[in-house]
Amino acid sequence: MDRESNLNRAETFSFVNPWIRYFLFFFSFLFWVFSLLIVGIGVYAKVQKATDTVRDTFLVDPAVILIVVGVVMFFITFCGCIGALRENIRLLKTFSFSLVLVFLIQLVIAILGFFYSDQTQDAFGKFVKKAIVHYRDDLDLQNLMDYIQKEFKCCGWNNYTDWSWNLYFNCTHDNPSSERCAVPYSCCTAVPGETVINTMCGFGVQAQTYLDADKAIYPVGCADRAVMWIESHLLMVGALALGLALPQLQVNEGINGGLLGRTSSNQPIERTFHL
């Protein structure tokens, strides 16, 4: 009887707790599909761009960022999904290590952003400046800048005159562009009841004083708006950071707690698991 009981236990033994296994597989599969969607969107956006896109925008190209994030997510969720499905310990350990690594990277970025706020602001300033310079060269950067300026109700990085960095909006007298001294329509203040967007609302505002420009656009730079937004939403930012960190730690703890199962020294493992 004891031998038959031990054989039955060996047959039904699993390295991973069943609840953890199916929970991990379900959510890993969802994020795995989501990562494929992100990669697909990034590749599609990259292919649809003009072939003469400025190479200098590669590192700030939203399409490339989507592809990189999607590939990293695909690798991590693949390890969790297949590891849970086939009870492959190596894949599960890789998945657990990846979650810890991602969490540590987030923690380091948050700490560096807090203690080196000036350097972080300078880094974002360089990104925004490059996005302004190539505003007309890259449709994704154009949409991104328009979205930021609309949401934060700002214009440029320091103020609205930063748009002189752009070749088309440059406010020098020898600029032959029809958009000379203008700013994008996303800088303009919203007009109640307006059904058709006036894309020329920002024409000539760089040549105006701050008080005059304030009547038609948001003259405040996005740097100041971003700082004001963070200061007024500290609780939400902290909750978001905690919400991103807790699931990673809980899943990692569940994997480490369920990997070894309930084995004892007198019950040899007779099952082997293969990918």
XYZ file of C-alpha atoms in Angstrom, residues 24-259:
236
model
C 0.497 32.712 -14.229
C -0.330 31.120 -17.582
C -3.516 33.169 -18.031
C -1.967 36.576 -17.364
C 1.280 35.742 -19.157
C -0.727 34.707 -22.204
C -2.702 37.966 -22.158
C 0.432 40.085 -21.961
C 2.110 37.856 -24.550
C -0.676 38.625 -27.035
C -0.498 42.304 -26.038
C 3.262 42.345 -26.704
C 2.684 40.904 -30.188
C 0.145 43.670 -30.803
C 2.652 46.335 -29.696
C 5.351 44.918 -31.974
C 2.886 44.771 -34.862
C 1.848 48.409 -34.367
C 5.480 49.512 -34.117
C 6.513 47.631 -37.266
C 3.486 48.924 -39.171
C 4.218 52.514 -38.132
C 7.867 52.151 -39.127
C 7.056 50.655 -42.517
C 4.439 53.307 -43.290
C 6.937 56.134 -42.799
C 8.692 57.814 -45.686
C 11.986 56.181 -46.652
C 13.868 59.475 -46.323
C 13.081 59.895 -42.622
C 15.912 61.618 -40.800
C 18.159 59.023 -39.167
C 18.869 61.315 -36.247
C 15.365 60.649 -34.959
C 15.931 56.901 -34.653
C 16.534 56.901 -30.900
C 13.458 59.041 -30.217
C 11.268 57.342 -32.799
C 8.038 56.222 -31.066
C 7.755 53.323 -33.549
C 11.191 52.014 -32.546
C 10.349 52.451 -28.859
C 7.165 50.401 -29.368
C 9.122 47.638 -31.123
C 11.788 47.462 -28.392
C 9.216 47.437 -25.559
C 7.136 44.826 -27.383
C 10.114 42.516 -27.978
C 11.186 42.715 -24.320
C 7.608 42.014 -23.179
C 7.364 39.118 -25.645
C 10.494 37.457 -24.257
C 9.461 37.849 -20.616
C 5.854 36.743 -21.100
C 6.937 33.849 -23.331
C 9.056 32.484 -20.487
C 6.159 32.846 -18.038
C 3.521 31.446 -20.390
C 5.424 28.372 -21.661
C 7.128 27.841 -18.316
C 3.790 27.651 -16.514
C 2.164 25.533 -19.229
C 4.937 22.939 -19.398
C 6.186 23.383 -15.809
C 9.648 24.183 -17.107
C 11.686 25.323 -14.119
C 14.356 27.091 -16.158
C 11.834 29.223 -18.010
C 10.003 30.032 -14.772
C 13.253 31.067 -13.104
C 14.105 33.202 -16.156
C 10.651 34.783 -15.906
C 11.122 35.427 -12.189
C 14.586 36.914 -12.722
C 13.262 39.151 -15.528
C 10.487 40.517 -13.274
C 13.006 41.283 -10.538
C 15.292 42.969 -13.082
C 12.456 45.108 -14.482
C 11.406 46.097 -10.960
C 14.980 47.080 -10.040
C 15.307 49.132 -13.226
C 12.081 50.968 -12.383
C 13.322 51.555 -8.842
C 16.687 52.883 -10.040
C 15.026 55.205 -12.567
C 12.687 56.545 -9.881
C 15.556 57.143 -7.430
C 17.786 58.775 -10.044
C 14.877 60.902 -11.243
C 14.264 62.093 -7.669
C 17.868 62.813 -6.642
C 19.005 64.071 -10.045
C 15.914 65.997 -11.036
C 17.903 68.702 -12.847
C 19.769 66.149 -14.963
C 16.493 64.330 -15.670
C 14.873 67.575 -16.752
C 17.856 68.298 -19.032
C 17.543 64.844 -20.600
C 13.834 65.379 -21.284
C 14.671 68.834 -22.608
C 17.072 67.327 -25.161
C 14.403 64.841 -26.210
C 11.804 67.581 -26.676
C 14.283 69.786 -28.553
C 15.037 66.954 -30.973
C 11.318 66.338 -31.384
C 10.779 70.035 -32.157
C 13.657 70.118 -34.658
C 12.255 67.109 -36.545
C 8.591 67.989 -36.039
C 7.855 68.068 -39.780
C 10.189 65.167 -40.618
C 8.550 62.448 -38.547
C 4.767 62.057 -38.341
C 4.962 60.052 -35.093
C 7.009 62.751 -33.368
C 4.586 65.344 -34.685
C 1.598 63.516 -33.223
C 3.454 62.962 -29.944
C 4.350 66.635 -29.562
C 0.810 67.707 -30.453
C -0.602 65.312 -27.859
C 1.769 66.553 -25.129
C 1.055 70.201 -25.822
C -2.702 69.668 -25.925
C -2.806 67.640 -22.711
C -0.464 69.857 -20.692
C -1.671 73.097 -22.338
C 1.866 74.205 -23.070
C 4.028 75.240 -26.017
C 7.677 74.329 -26.535
C 9.982 73.235 -23.740
C 10.872 76.516 -22.018
C 8.276 78.694 -23.790
C 6.620 79.198 -27.176
C 9.752 80.752 -28.767
C 11.469 77.336 -28.656
C 9.725 76.551 -31.926
C 12.377 78.673 -33.648
C 14.528 75.546 -33.341
C 12.450 74.132 -36.159
C 13.443 74.977 -39.728
C 9.902 75.840 -40.776
C 8.924 77.853 -37.689
C 12.248 79.681 -37.328
C 11.610 83.373 -36.682
C 14.650 84.853 -38.433
C 14.058 87.368 -41.221
C 15.781 85.256 -43.882
C 13.458 82.275 -43.353
C 11.372 81.903 -46.562
C 8.876 79.478 -44.971
C 5.214 80.494 -44.908
C 5.178 79.266 -41.271
C 7.904 81.680 -40.163
C 7.408 82.804 -36.535
C 4.458 80.422 -36.147
C 3.791 77.605 -33.662
C 1.800 74.377 -34.189
C -1.964 74.539 -33.770
C -1.630 72.286 -30.690
C -0.295 75.337 -28.816
C -3.511 77.288 -29.408
C -6.076 77.793 -26.691
C -9.320 75.923 -27.202
C -12.205 77.922 -28.621
C -15.604 76.936 -27.136
C -17.948 75.531 -29.751
C -15.283 75.310 -32.444
C -16.048 72.387 -34.779
C -13.296 72.957 -37.371
C -9.721 73.247 -36.091
C -7.980 76.434 -37.175
C -4.498 75.145 -38.021
C -3.267 78.710 -38.668
C -4.140 80.024 -35.214
C -0.483 80.093 -34.178
C 0.866 82.015 -37.167
C 3.129 84.932 -36.249
C 2.848 84.534 -32.457
C 6.615 84.190 -31.952
C 6.965 87.784 -33.056
C 4.507 88.879 -30.375
C 5.152 89.646 -26.723
C 4.294 87.127 -24.017
C 1.103 89.000 -23.035
C -0.101 89.273 -26.639
C 0.711 85.640 -27.398
C -1.190 84.580 -24.295
C -4.427 85.677 -25.986
C -4.138 83.021 -28.703
C -1.867 80.241 -27.404
C -0.524 78.633 -24.234
C 2.840 80.452 -23.945
C 4.074 78.448 -20.930
C 6.693 75.785 -21.661
C 5.977 72.086 -21.151
C 8.831 71.815 -18.613
C 7.021 74.032 -16.106
C 3.674 72.380 -16.845
C 5.119 68.906 -16.285
C 6.583 69.926 -12.910
C 3.278 71.501 -11.878
C 1.374 68.390 -12.954
C 3.644 66.046 -11.004
C 3.461 68.216 -7.887
C -0.345 68.290 -8.044
C -0.626 64.538 -8.738
C 1.993 63.136 -6.363
C -0.507 60.747 -4.800
C -1.571 59.386 -8.189
C 2.050 59.040 -9.394
C 2.959 57.150 -6.207
C -0.095 54.909 -6.513
C 0.748 54.180 -10.157
C 4.332 53.294 -9.294
C 3.135 51.064 -6.449
C 0.532 49.488 -8.735
C 3.230 48.592 -11.249
C 5.582 47.221 -8.622
C 3.241 45.112 -6.472
C 2.039 42.690 -9.187
C 5.637 42.022 -10.210
C 6.664 41.267 -6.628
C 3.581 39.135 -5.944
C 4.021 37.046 -9.086
C 7.715 36.622 -8.345
C 6.974 35.578 -4.762
C 4.319 33.144 -5.975
C 6.733 31.531 -8.410
C 9.499 31.178 -5.858
C 7.042 29.854 -3.290
C 5.482 27.349 -5.657
C 8.515 26.104 -7.537
